[in-house]
Amino acid sequence: MDPNSNISQKDFELTERYFEGSMSENEITEFEDRLKKESELEQHLKEQRILLHAIEEQSLKNKLDNFHEEATSSIRILNPQETQNRSSFYSKLAIAASLAIIIGVGGFFLINQPNATEKVFATHFKPDPGLATTMGTSSQYDFYEAMVDYKQENYIKALKKWKALLINNPKNDTLNYFVGVTHLANDNENSAIKYLIPVSQNKTSVFYKDAQLYLGFAYLKAKNIALAKKYFTLNDTKISQEILTDLEN
Amino acid sequence: MQKDTFIQNKNSTQAQIIEAIKNNDETVLHSLYVANYRKVELVILKNNGSIEQAKDIFQEAYITVWKNIKKDSFIPKNETAINGYLYTIAKNKWMDYLRSSEYKKKVSLTNLNQINDSETNDNKSQNESDFDQKLAIAMKAFKDMGEPCKELLTKFYFEKKSMNEIANELSLDSASTRNKKYRCMKKLRELALKTN
């Protein structure tokens, strides 16, 4: 089989129509006569069959992993590795925030001149992205169900579920943290502050640093610049530093 | 061609379901997958399998069912029949694996010679094996193609869209689209049939 034997576009399109079944009786007879006489054409037909099969099957395979995502998208237990990955959210947030500065600041002059702190808040604030929700067992189902609500911006639902869990686990830093950031995302900065403060005082918590950052945001929203600055300074990450710089101006 | 969610629509005729699968209707293919995966996963996990293996076996079985419907070697009466068929094939594939020599290196079993070849490839003729081999090579070639050609050929041959539809999607005229198709197929042919 010579891969260099090129079929003309005309013949290619003829074979396409042959396969599709869109030829007339006469055309079919004529074509099949040619197939008997022209071995190259016949060869091409055989090859074409294989290629068409291949394209279809491979295309289907490509789709299956997408289907799989949906088939398995429910709740999974939090494993220890996931908590350590919080830092990667941080760096993504930092990149997003720095882009937002470039893109966002320009747009703001079009609206009716909000005051400076509102501007800084709006430029930099992005809700916490939440934790990964993948499949697994049922023991932390409620927590992750609320996480799904949170990611879908159903903040009231998420709050209700997490607060229910807090009743029996009032000191749990994960719950306090997420109730806090949800309140903030839901424009209730005063409640956010209430929940984030204990987390920001717990040095052993995975959410310790994040709580500082979001307290900064919460105080900024509440127009308490002094406390906002305090927390951004404590947090001392790239985002916080940029915000502090912005606040100086 | 309708794009109903066939799994819920009890009034779909047998012909409609088969037609949808032969046309690679995304909604139907999607429903078929999502409706059946968990059950297969469960039986494999309960029989010494892992999550990864469950996914692989299910996807293999799924493709087998799809092929058999396309070539009319399986003509399902309704969705329930397809679901049952898919489940059976997956379960058999898993059982075949458990009975295979590959698996047995890890576990010792008594009936070493009883290999059930219900859905395995042991009984294929030489011609069929040749075809399979060429198909595998062609599939790899397609998988490795550049995105523009891959996308174009997928639209034509998998999604089965018309020339005009595709021309619109690519903001081209029919003639250019036709030429592109010819050139992409030519490229695929060269990549796929090199080894022969």
Short mmCIF file of C-alpha atoms in Angstrom, two decimals:
data_model
loop_
_atom_site.label_atom_id
_atom_site.label_comp_id
_atom_site.label_asym_id
_atom_site.label_seq_id
_atom_site.Cartn_x
_atom_site.Cartn_y
_atom_site.Cartn_z
CA MET A 1 0.00 0.00 0.00
CA ASP A 2 1.59 3.19 -1.14
CA PRO A 3 0.69 6.09 1.10
CA ASN A 4 1.86 8.41 -1.60
CA SER A 5 -0.75 7.33 -4.10
CA ASN A 6 -2.99 10.33 -3.97
CA ILE A 7 -6.60 10.13 -4.81
CA SER A 8 -7.92 13.16 -6.59
CA GLN A 9 -10.35 15.39 -4.77
CA LYS A 10 -12.97 14.49 -7.32
CA ASP A 11 -12.62 10.77 -6.69
CA PHE A 12 -12.43 11.38 -2.98
CA GLU A 13 -15.78 13.11 -3.05
CA LEU A 14 -17.22 10.33 -5.17
CA THR A 15 -16.26 7.74 -2.60
CA GLU A 16 -17.76 9.95 0.11
CA ARG A 17 -21.06 9.95 -1.70
CA TYR A 18 -20.81 6.22 -2.25
CA PHE A 19 -20.41 5.67 1.48
CA GLU A 20 -23.18 8.09 2.33
CA GLY A 21 -25.55 6.31 -0.01
CA SER A 22 -26.35 9.53 -1.83
CA MET A 23 -25.57 8.20 -5.32
CA SER A 24 -28.20 7.42 -7.90
CA GLU A 25 -28.60 3.91 -9.31
CA ASN A 26 -26.66 4.83 -12.44
CA GLU A 27 -23.90 6.43 -10.50
CA ILE A 28 -23.55 3.36 -8.30
CA THR A 29 -23.28 1.05 -11.30
CA GLU A 30 -20.73 3.31 -12.93
CA PHE A 31 -18.71 3.60 -9.76
CA GLU A 32 -18.72 -0.11 -9.07
CA ASP A 33 -17.55 -0.76 -12.64
CA ARG A 34 -14.62 1.51 -12.02
CA LEU A 35 -13.84 -0.27 -8.77
CA LYS A 36 -13.47 -3.54 -10.66
CA LYS A 37 -11.08 -1.99 -13.16
CA GLU A 38 -9.13 0.45 -11.04
CA SER A 39 -7.35 -1.32 -8.21
CA GLU A 40 -6.11 1.95 -6.76
CA LEU A 41 -9.63 3.21 -6.36
CA GLU A 42 -10.67 -0.02 -4.71
CA GLN A 43 -7.72 0.18 -2.40
CA HIS A 44 -8.66 3.69 -1.50
CA LEU A 45 -12.15 2.56 -0.63
CA LYS A 46 -10.84 -0.07 1.75
CA GLU A 47 -8.54 2.43 3.40
CA GLN A 48 -11.33 4.94 3.67
CA ARG A 49 -13.47 2.46 5.53
CA ILE A 50 -10.79 1.98 8.14
CA LEU A 51 -10.23 5.70 8.49
CA LEU A 52 -13.91 6.44 8.96
CA HIS A 53 -14.19 3.75 11.61
CA ALA A 54 -11.14 5.15 13.33
CA ILE A 55 -12.41 8.70 13.36
CA GLU A 56 -15.75 7.69 14.80
CA GLU A 57 -14.40 5.41 17.46
CA GLN A 58 -11.65 7.76 18.55
CA SER A 59 -14.09 10.67 18.68
CA LEU A 60 -16.35 8.60 20.89
CA LYS A 61 -13.46 7.70 23.17
CA ASN A 62 -12.64 11.36 23.52
CA LYS A 63 -16.17 12.01 24.72
CA LEU A 64 -16.23 9.23 27.28
CA ASP A 65 -14.02 10.96 29.78
CA ASN A 66 -16.35 13.95 29.72
CA PHE A 67 -19.29 11.68 30.38
CA HIS A 68 -17.30 10.06 33.15
CA GLU A 69 -16.84 13.37 34.94
CA GLU A 70 -20.59 13.77 35.12
CA ALA A 71 -21.26 10.18 36.02
CA THR A 72 -18.99 10.44 39.02
CA SER A 73 -19.59 14.00 40.12
CA SER A 74 -20.79 13.77 43.70
CA ILE A 75 -19.22 14.13 47.07
CA ARG A 76 -15.93 12.86 48.43
CA ILE A 77 -14.34 12.74 51.81
CA LEU A 78 -11.64 15.32 52.37
CA ASN A 79 -8.24 13.66 52.44
CA PRO A 80 -5.22 15.14 54.17
CA GLN A 81 -3.43 15.93 50.88
CA GLU A 82 -6.19 18.27 49.85
CA THR A 83 -5.78 20.48 52.87
CA GLN A 84 -2.12 20.98 52.05
CA ASN A 85 -3.01 22.13 48.57
CA ARG A 86 -4.50 25.34 49.88
CA SER A 87 -1.33 27.12 48.86
CA SER A 88 -1.98 26.42 45.20
CA PHE A 89 -5.32 28.21 45.46
CA TYR A 90 -3.39 31.10 46.88
CA SER A 91 -1.07 31.41 43.94
CA LYS A 92 -3.97 31.17 41.52
CA LEU A 93 -5.76 33.86 43.45
CA ALA A 94 -2.67 36.02 43.36
CA ILE A 95 -2.36 35.72 39.61
CA ALA A 96 -6.05 36.41 39.12
CA ALA A 97 -5.85 39.40 41.41
CA SER A 98 -2.87 40.90 39.67
CA LEU A 99 -4.62 40.56 36.34
CA ALA A 100 -7.68 42.13 37.85
CA ILE A 101 -5.65 45.18 38.76
CA ILE A 102 -4.63 45.70 35.16
CA ILE A 103 -8.03 44.95 33.69
CA GLY A 104 -10.32 46.09 36.47
CA VAL A 105 -9.07 49.48 37.45
CA GLY A 106 -9.67 51.02 34.04
CA GLY A 107 -13.31 49.98 33.98
CA PHE A 108 -14.13 51.62 37.22
CA PHE A 109 -14.11 55.16 36.01
CA LEU A 110 -17.17 54.42 33.97
CA ILE A 111 -19.35 53.90 37.04
CA ASN A 112 -20.37 56.77 39.31
CA GLN A 113 -17.08 57.32 41.04
CA PRO A 114 -17.27 54.98 44.06
CA ASN A 115 -15.06 56.04 46.89
CA ALA A 116 -11.50 54.85 47.22
CA THR A 117 -11.94 51.89 49.61
CA GLU A 118 -14.85 50.50 47.66
CA LYS A 119 -12.71 50.67 44.58
CA VAL A 120 -9.83 48.85 46.17
CA PHE A 121 -12.18 46.19 47.52
CA ALA A 122 -13.90 45.66 44.22
CA THR A 123 -10.64 45.55 42.32
CA HIS A 124 -9.03 42.88 44.42
CA PHE A 125 -11.76 40.83 46.05
CA LYS A 126 -12.57 37.35 44.81
CA PRO A 127 -14.50 34.88 46.95
CA ASP A 128 -12.56 31.90 48.22
CA PRO A 129 -12.68 29.25 45.50
CA GLY A 130 -13.75 26.52 47.94
CA LEU A 131 -12.52 22.98 48.25
CA ALA A 132 -12.55 20.22 45.64
CA THR A 133 -15.74 18.21 45.65
CA THR A 134 -15.25 14.73 44.25
CA MET A 135 -16.82 11.36 44.90
CA GLY A 136 -16.61 9.23 48.00
CA THR A 137 -18.25 8.06 51.19
CA SER A 138 -21.09 9.58 53.07
CA SER A 139 -19.62 10.64 56.40
CA GLN A 140 -18.77 14.17 55.28
CA TYR A 141 -21.59 14.36 52.80
CA ASP A 142 -23.28 17.32 54.46
CA PHE A 143 -20.12 19.37 54.42
CA TYR A 144 -19.51 18.79 50.75
CA GLU A 145 -23.10 19.22 49.78
CA ALA A 146 -22.85 22.70 51.23
CA MET A 147 -19.58 23.21 49.37
CA VAL A 148 -21.36 22.50 46.12
CA ASP A 149 -24.02 25.07 47.10
CA TYR A 150 -21.26 27.57 47.88
CA LYS A 151 -19.59 27.07 44.52
CA GLN A 152 -22.89 27.55 42.79
CA GLU A 153 -23.27 30.81 44.73
CA ASN A 154 -26.24 29.50 46.68
CA TYR A 155 -24.84 31.19 49.75
CA ILE A 156 -27.93 31.03 51.92
CA LYS A 157 -28.20 27.27 51.42
CA ALA A 158 -24.51 26.73 52.11
CA LEU A 159 -24.71 28.80 55.29
CA LYS A 160 -27.70 26.89 56.57
CA LYS A 161 -25.97 23.55 56.15
CA TRP A 162 -22.61 24.58 57.54
CA LYS A 163 -24.15 26.38 60.49
CA ALA A 164 -26.10 23.23 61.31
CA LEU A 165 -22.80 21.36 61.47
CA LEU A 166 -21.27 24.10 63.60
CA ILE A 167 -23.78 23.47 66.36
CA ASN A 168 -22.02 20.22 67.22
CA ASN A 169 -18.57 21.41 66.25
CA PRO A 170 -18.45 25.04 67.34
CA LYS A 171 -14.67 25.27 67.32
CA ASN A 172 -14.08 23.56 63.98
CA ASP A 173 -11.86 25.92 62.02
CA THR A 174 -12.89 24.66 58.59
CA LEU A 175 -16.53 25.30 59.33
CA ASN A 176 -15.90 28.68 60.90
CA TYR A 177 -13.70 29.68 57.99
CA PHE A 178 -16.21 28.76 55.32
CA VAL A 179 -19.13 30.28 57.13
CA GLY A 180 -17.02 33.43 57.34
CA VAL A 181 -16.05 33.61 53.68
CA THR A 182 -19.59 32.75 52.62
CA HIS A 183 -20.94 35.65 54.66
CA LEU A 184 -18.39 37.87 52.98
CA ALA A 185 -19.29 36.62 49.50
CA ASN A 186 -22.91 37.24 50.46
CA ASP A 187 -22.17 40.89 51.33
CA ASN A 188 -22.47 40.43 55.05
CA GLU A 189 -19.06 41.54 56.18
CA ASN A 190 -19.99 41.99 59.83
CA SER A 191 -21.01 38.37 60.25
CA ALA A 192 -17.96 37.35 58.26
CA ILE A 193 -15.72 39.09 60.74
CA LYS A 194 -17.32 37.29 63.64
CA TYR A 195 -16.49 33.86 62.19
CA LEU A 196 -13.10 34.64 60.71
CA ILE A 197 -11.54 36.12 63.85
CA PRO A 198 -11.17 32.83 65.79
CA VAL A 199 -9.66 31.18 62.72
CA SER A 200 -7.18 34.02 62.32
CA GLN A 201 -6.05 33.45 65.89
CA ASN A 202 -5.50 29.73 65.46
CA LYS A 203 -1.95 29.35 64.17
CA THR A 204 -2.36 25.60 63.71
CA SER A 205 -5.24 25.97 61.28
CA VAL A 206 -4.74 25.38 57.58
CA PHE A 207 -6.95 28.41 57.04
CA TYR A 208 -4.96 30.68 59.34
CA LYS A 209 -3.42 32.79 56.58
CA ASP A 210 -6.52 32.85 54.43
CA ALA A 211 -8.58 34.02 57.39
CA GLN A 212 -6.24 37.00 57.76
CA LEU A 213 -6.63 37.87 54.11
CA TYR A 214 -10.39 37.69 54.18
CA LEU A 215 -10.58 39.61 57.43
CA GLY A 216 -8.66 42.28 55.62
CA PHE A 217 -11.28 42.26 52.91
CA ALA A 218 -14.14 42.18 55.40
CA TYR A 219 -12.83 45.21 57.29
CA LEU A 220 -12.17 46.97 54.04
CA LYS A 221 -15.78 46.42 53.04
CA ALA A 222 -16.86 47.62 56.46
CA LYS A 223 -14.77 50.73 55.81
CA ASN A 224 -12.59 50.12 58.82
CA ILE A 225 -9.31 50.97 57.11
CA ALA A 226 -7.13 50.66 60.18
CA LEU A 227 -8.16 47.10 60.91
CA ALA A 228 -8.12 46.22 57.22
CA LYS A 229 -4.53 47.37 57.02
CA LYS A 230 -3.69 45.47 60.17
CA TYR A 231 -4.85 42.18 58.70
CA PHE A 232 -3.37 42.72 55.27
CA THR A 233 -0.06 43.47 56.96
CA LEU A 234 -0.29 40.32 59.06
CA ASN A 235 -1.17 38.26 56.02
CA ASP A 236 1.79 39.67 54.12
CA THR A 237 1.25 37.83 50.84
CA LYS A 238 1.58 39.29 47.39
CA ILE A 239 -2.10 40.19 47.17
CA SER A 240 -2.10 41.84 50.56
CA GLN A 241 0.98 43.84 49.68
CA GLU A 242 -0.59 45.06 46.48
CA ILE A 243 -3.74 46.06 48.31
CA LEU A 244 -1.73 47.92 50.94
CA THR A 245 0.08 49.77 48.17
CA ASP A 246 -3.24 50.65 46.59
CA LEU A 247 -4.58 51.86 49.90
CA GLU A 248 -1.68 54.26 50.33
CA ASN A 249 -2.74 56.10 47.18
CA MET B 1 -33.35 14.35 14.30
CA GLN B 2 -34.78 14.93 17.75
CA LYS B 3 -32.59 15.61 20.71
CA ASP B 4 -34.88 14.36 23.48
CA THR B 5 -33.48 12.81 26.61
CA PHE B 6 -34.36 9.32 25.57
CA ILE B 7 -33.71 7.78 28.92
CA GLN B 8 -36.70 9.65 30.38
CA ASN B 9 -38.90 9.61 27.34
CA LYS B 10 -40.79 6.35 27.57
CA ASN B 11 -42.53 6.91 24.27
CA SER B 12 -39.35 6.72 22.19
CA THR B 13 -39.64 3.96 19.72
CA GLN B 14 -37.04 1.32 19.25
CA ALA B 15 -36.19 2.83 15.90
CA GLN B 16 -35.63 6.27 17.39
CA ILE B 17 -33.21 4.99 19.99
CA ILE B 18 -31.20 2.97 17.53
CA GLU B 19 -31.17 5.87 15.09
CA ALA B 20 -29.93 8.24 17.79
CA ILE B 21 -27.06 5.96 18.71
CA LYS B 22 -26.05 5.39 15.11
CA ASN B 23 -26.00 9.14 14.64
CA ASN B 24 -23.87 9.63 17.73
CA ASP B 25 -26.50 11.83 19.32
CA GLU B 26 -24.65 13.46 22.19
CA THR B 27 -27.61 13.56 24.56
CA VAL B 28 -28.41 9.89 24.18
CA LEU B 29 -24.79 8.77 24.39
CA HIS B 30 -24.38 10.90 27.48
CA SER B 31 -27.51 9.54 29.17
CA LEU B 32 -26.52 5.99 28.36
CA TYR B 33 -23.17 6.48 30.06
CA VAL B 34 -24.37 8.33 33.12
CA ALA B 35 -27.34 6.04 33.71
CA ASN B 36 -25.24 2.89 33.73
CA TYR B 37 -21.83 3.66 35.14
CA ARG B 38 -22.52 3.41 38.86
CA LYS B 39 -24.09 -0.02 38.68
CA VAL B 40 -21.11 -1.43 36.81
CA GLU B 41 -18.71 0.30 39.17
CA LEU B 42 -20.42 -1.35 42.08
CA VAL B 43 -20.21 -4.88 40.75
CA ILE B 44 -16.54 -4.46 39.88
CA LEU B 45 -15.63 -2.94 43.24
CA LYS B 46 -17.44 -5.78 44.95
CA ASN B 47 -15.41 -8.26 42.93
CA ASN B 48 -11.87 -7.22 43.73
CA GLY B 49 -11.69 -4.38 41.27
CA SER B 50 -10.49 -0.81 41.70
CA ILE B 51 -12.08 2.47 40.64
CA GLU B 52 -9.61 2.77 37.77
CA GLN B 53 -10.41 -0.72 36.56
CA ALA B 54 -14.13 -0.04 36.81
CA LYS B 55 -13.75 2.99 34.57
CA ASP B 56 -11.65 1.14 31.99
CA ILE B 57 -13.88 -1.92 31.84
CA PHE B 58 -17.01 0.20 31.64
CA GLN B 59 -15.63 2.28 28.80
CA GLU B 60 -14.52 -0.81 26.89
CA ALA B 61 -17.94 -2.36 27.32
CA TYR B 62 -19.61 0.88 26.31
CA ILE B 63 -17.66 1.01 23.05
CA THR B 64 -18.48 -2.63 22.34
CA VAL B 65 -22.19 -1.95 22.80
CA TRP B 66 -21.97 1.11 20.54
CA LYS B 67 -20.20 -0.88 17.82
CA ASN B 68 -22.67 -3.73 18.00
CA ILE B 69 -25.63 -1.42 17.69
CA LYS B 70 -24.03 0.33 14.73
CA LYS B 71 -23.42 -2.86 12.81
CA ASP B 72 -26.80 -4.26 13.78
CA SER B 73 -25.41 -7.24 15.59
CA PHE B 74 -27.38 -6.03 18.59
CA ILE B 75 -30.87 -4.66 18.03
CA PRO B 76 -32.22 -3.41 21.34
CA LYS B 77 -35.97 -3.32 21.92
CA ASN B 78 -35.76 -0.36 24.26
CA GLU B 79 -33.50 1.45 26.72
CA THR B 80 -33.86 -1.21 29.36
CA ALA B 81 -32.51 -3.74 26.90
CA ILE B 82 -29.47 -1.57 26.15
CA ASN B 83 -28.83 -0.99 29.84
CA GLY B 84 -28.98 -4.70 30.54
CA TYR B 85 -26.75 -5.49 27.58
CA LEU B 86 -24.15 -2.94 28.66
CA TYR B 87 -24.16 -4.25 32.20
CA THR B 88 -23.78 -7.85 31.06
CA ILE B 89 -20.91 -7.10 28.72
CA ALA B 90 -19.08 -5.10 31.37
CA LYS B 91 -19.56 -7.79 33.97
CA ASN B 92 -18.37 -10.49 31.57
CA LYS B 93 -15.32 -8.49 30.62
CA TRP B 94 -14.46 -8.18 34.27
CA MET B 95 -14.99 -11.87 34.92
CA ASP B 96 -12.83 -12.69 31.90
CA TYR B 97 -10.10 -10.59 33.36
CA LEU B 98 -10.34 -12.30 36.73
CA ARG B 99 -10.01 -15.66 34.97
CA SER B 100 -7.13 -14.53 32.77
CA SER B 101 -3.55 -15.61 33.21
CA GLU B 102 -2.53 -12.02 33.79
CA TYR B 103 -4.64 -11.80 36.89
CA LYS B 104 -3.82 -15.29 38.04
CA LYS B 105 -0.19 -14.46 38.57
CA LYS B 106 -1.43 -12.64 41.62
CA VAL B 107 -4.01 -15.12 42.82
CA SER B 108 -4.11 -18.89 42.65
CA LEU B 109 -7.28 -20.43 41.25
CA THR B 110 -8.21 -24.03 40.59
CA ASN B 111 -9.76 -23.91 37.12
CA LEU B 112 -6.88 -22.59 35.09
CA ASN B 113 -8.19 -23.83 31.78
CA GLN B 114 -11.69 -22.49 31.87
CA ILE B 115 -11.53 -19.29 29.96
CA ASN B 116 -14.91 -17.93 28.99
CA ASP B 117 -14.57 -16.19 25.65
CA SER B 118 -18.06 -14.77 25.40
CA GLU B 119 -16.92 -11.29 24.45
CA THR B 120 -13.20 -11.75 23.99
CA ASN B 121 -11.33 -11.68 20.72
CA ASP B 122 -10.08 -15.28 20.67
CA ASN B 123 -12.31 -16.38 17.84
CA LYS B 124 -11.46 -13.77 15.28
CA SER B 125 -10.28 -14.67 11.83
CA GLN B 126 -7.03 -13.42 10.39
CA ASN B 127 -8.86 -10.81 8.34
CA GLU B 128 -10.60 -9.45 11.38
CA SER B 129 -7.34 -9.20 13.29
CA ASP B 130 -5.70 -7.36 10.42
CA PHE B 131 -8.56 -4.93 10.37
CA ASP B 132 -8.33 -4.40 14.10
CA GLN B 133 -4.65 -3.72 13.88
CA LYS B 134 -5.05 -1.21 11.08
CA LEU B 135 -7.92 0.36 12.95
CA ALA B 136 -5.82 0.79 16.07
CA ILE B 137 -3.06 2.46 14.09
CA ALA B 138 -5.54 4.74 12.34
CA MET B 139 -7.15 5.67 15.64
CA LYS B 140 -3.82 6.63 17.11
CA ALA B 141 -3.00 8.69 14.04
CA PHE B 142 -6.29 10.53 14.38
CA LYS B 143 -5.75 11.09 18.08
CA ASP B 144 -2.36 12.64 17.37
CA MET B 145 -3.59 14.94 14.65
CA GLY B 146 -3.56 18.70 15.03
CA GLU B 147 -6.70 20.24 16.53
CA PRO B 148 -8.08 22.01 13.44
CA CYS B 149 -8.19 18.85 11.33
CA LYS B 150 -9.29 16.72 14.24
CA GLU B 151 -12.17 19.06 15.00
CA LEU B 152 -13.21 19.28 11.38
CA LEU B 153 -13.20 15.55 10.81
CA THR B 154 -15.05 14.98 14.10
CA LYS B 155 -17.80 17.32 12.95
CA PHE B 156 -18.14 15.52 9.62
CA TYR B 157 -17.79 11.93 10.60
CA PHE B 158 -18.79 11.70 14.24
CA GLU B 159 -21.31 14.48 14.71
CA LYS B 160 -22.41 13.93 11.13
CA LYS B 161 -23.13 17.58 10.53
CA SER B 162 -23.85 18.78 7.03
CA MET B 163 -21.39 20.66 4.87
CA ASN B 164 -23.39 23.85 5.26
CA GLU B 165 -23.63 23.58 9.02
CA ILE B 166 -19.92 23.10 9.31
CA ALA B 167 -19.17 25.87 6.84
CA ASN B 168 -21.24 28.19 9.02
CA GLU B 169 -19.51 27.13 12.20
CA LEU B 170 -16.14 27.81 10.66
CA SER B 171 -17.28 30.99 8.94
CA LEU B 172 -16.20 29.63 5.57
CA ASP B 173 -17.94 28.94 2.30
CA SER B 174 -18.80 25.41 1.22
CA ALA B 175 -15.98 25.12 -1.29
CA SER B 176 -13.31 25.99 1.27
CA THR B 177 -14.83 23.60 3.78
CA ARG B 178 -14.86 20.84 1.19
CA ASN B 179 -11.23 21.49 0.35
CA LYS B 180 -10.26 21.46 4.01
CA LYS B 181 -11.97 18.11 4.47
CA TYR B 182 -10.09 16.66 1.52
CA ARG B 183 -6.75 17.94 2.80
CA CYS B 184 -7.33 16.74 6.34
CA MET B 185 -8.33 13.28 5.17
CA LYS B 186 -5.27 13.17 2.95
CA LYS B 187 -3.11 14.01 5.94
CA LEU B 188 -4.78 11.40 8.07
CA ARG B 189 -4.33 8.79 5.38
CA GLU B 190 -0.62 9.50 5.19
CA LEU B 191 -0.22 9.30 8.95
CA ALA B 192 -2.37 6.24 9.43
CA LEU B 193 -1.32 4.04 6.59
CA LYS B 194 2.42 4.59 6.74
CA THR B 195 3.28 1.22 8.16
CA ASN B 196 1.57 -0.73 5.42
#
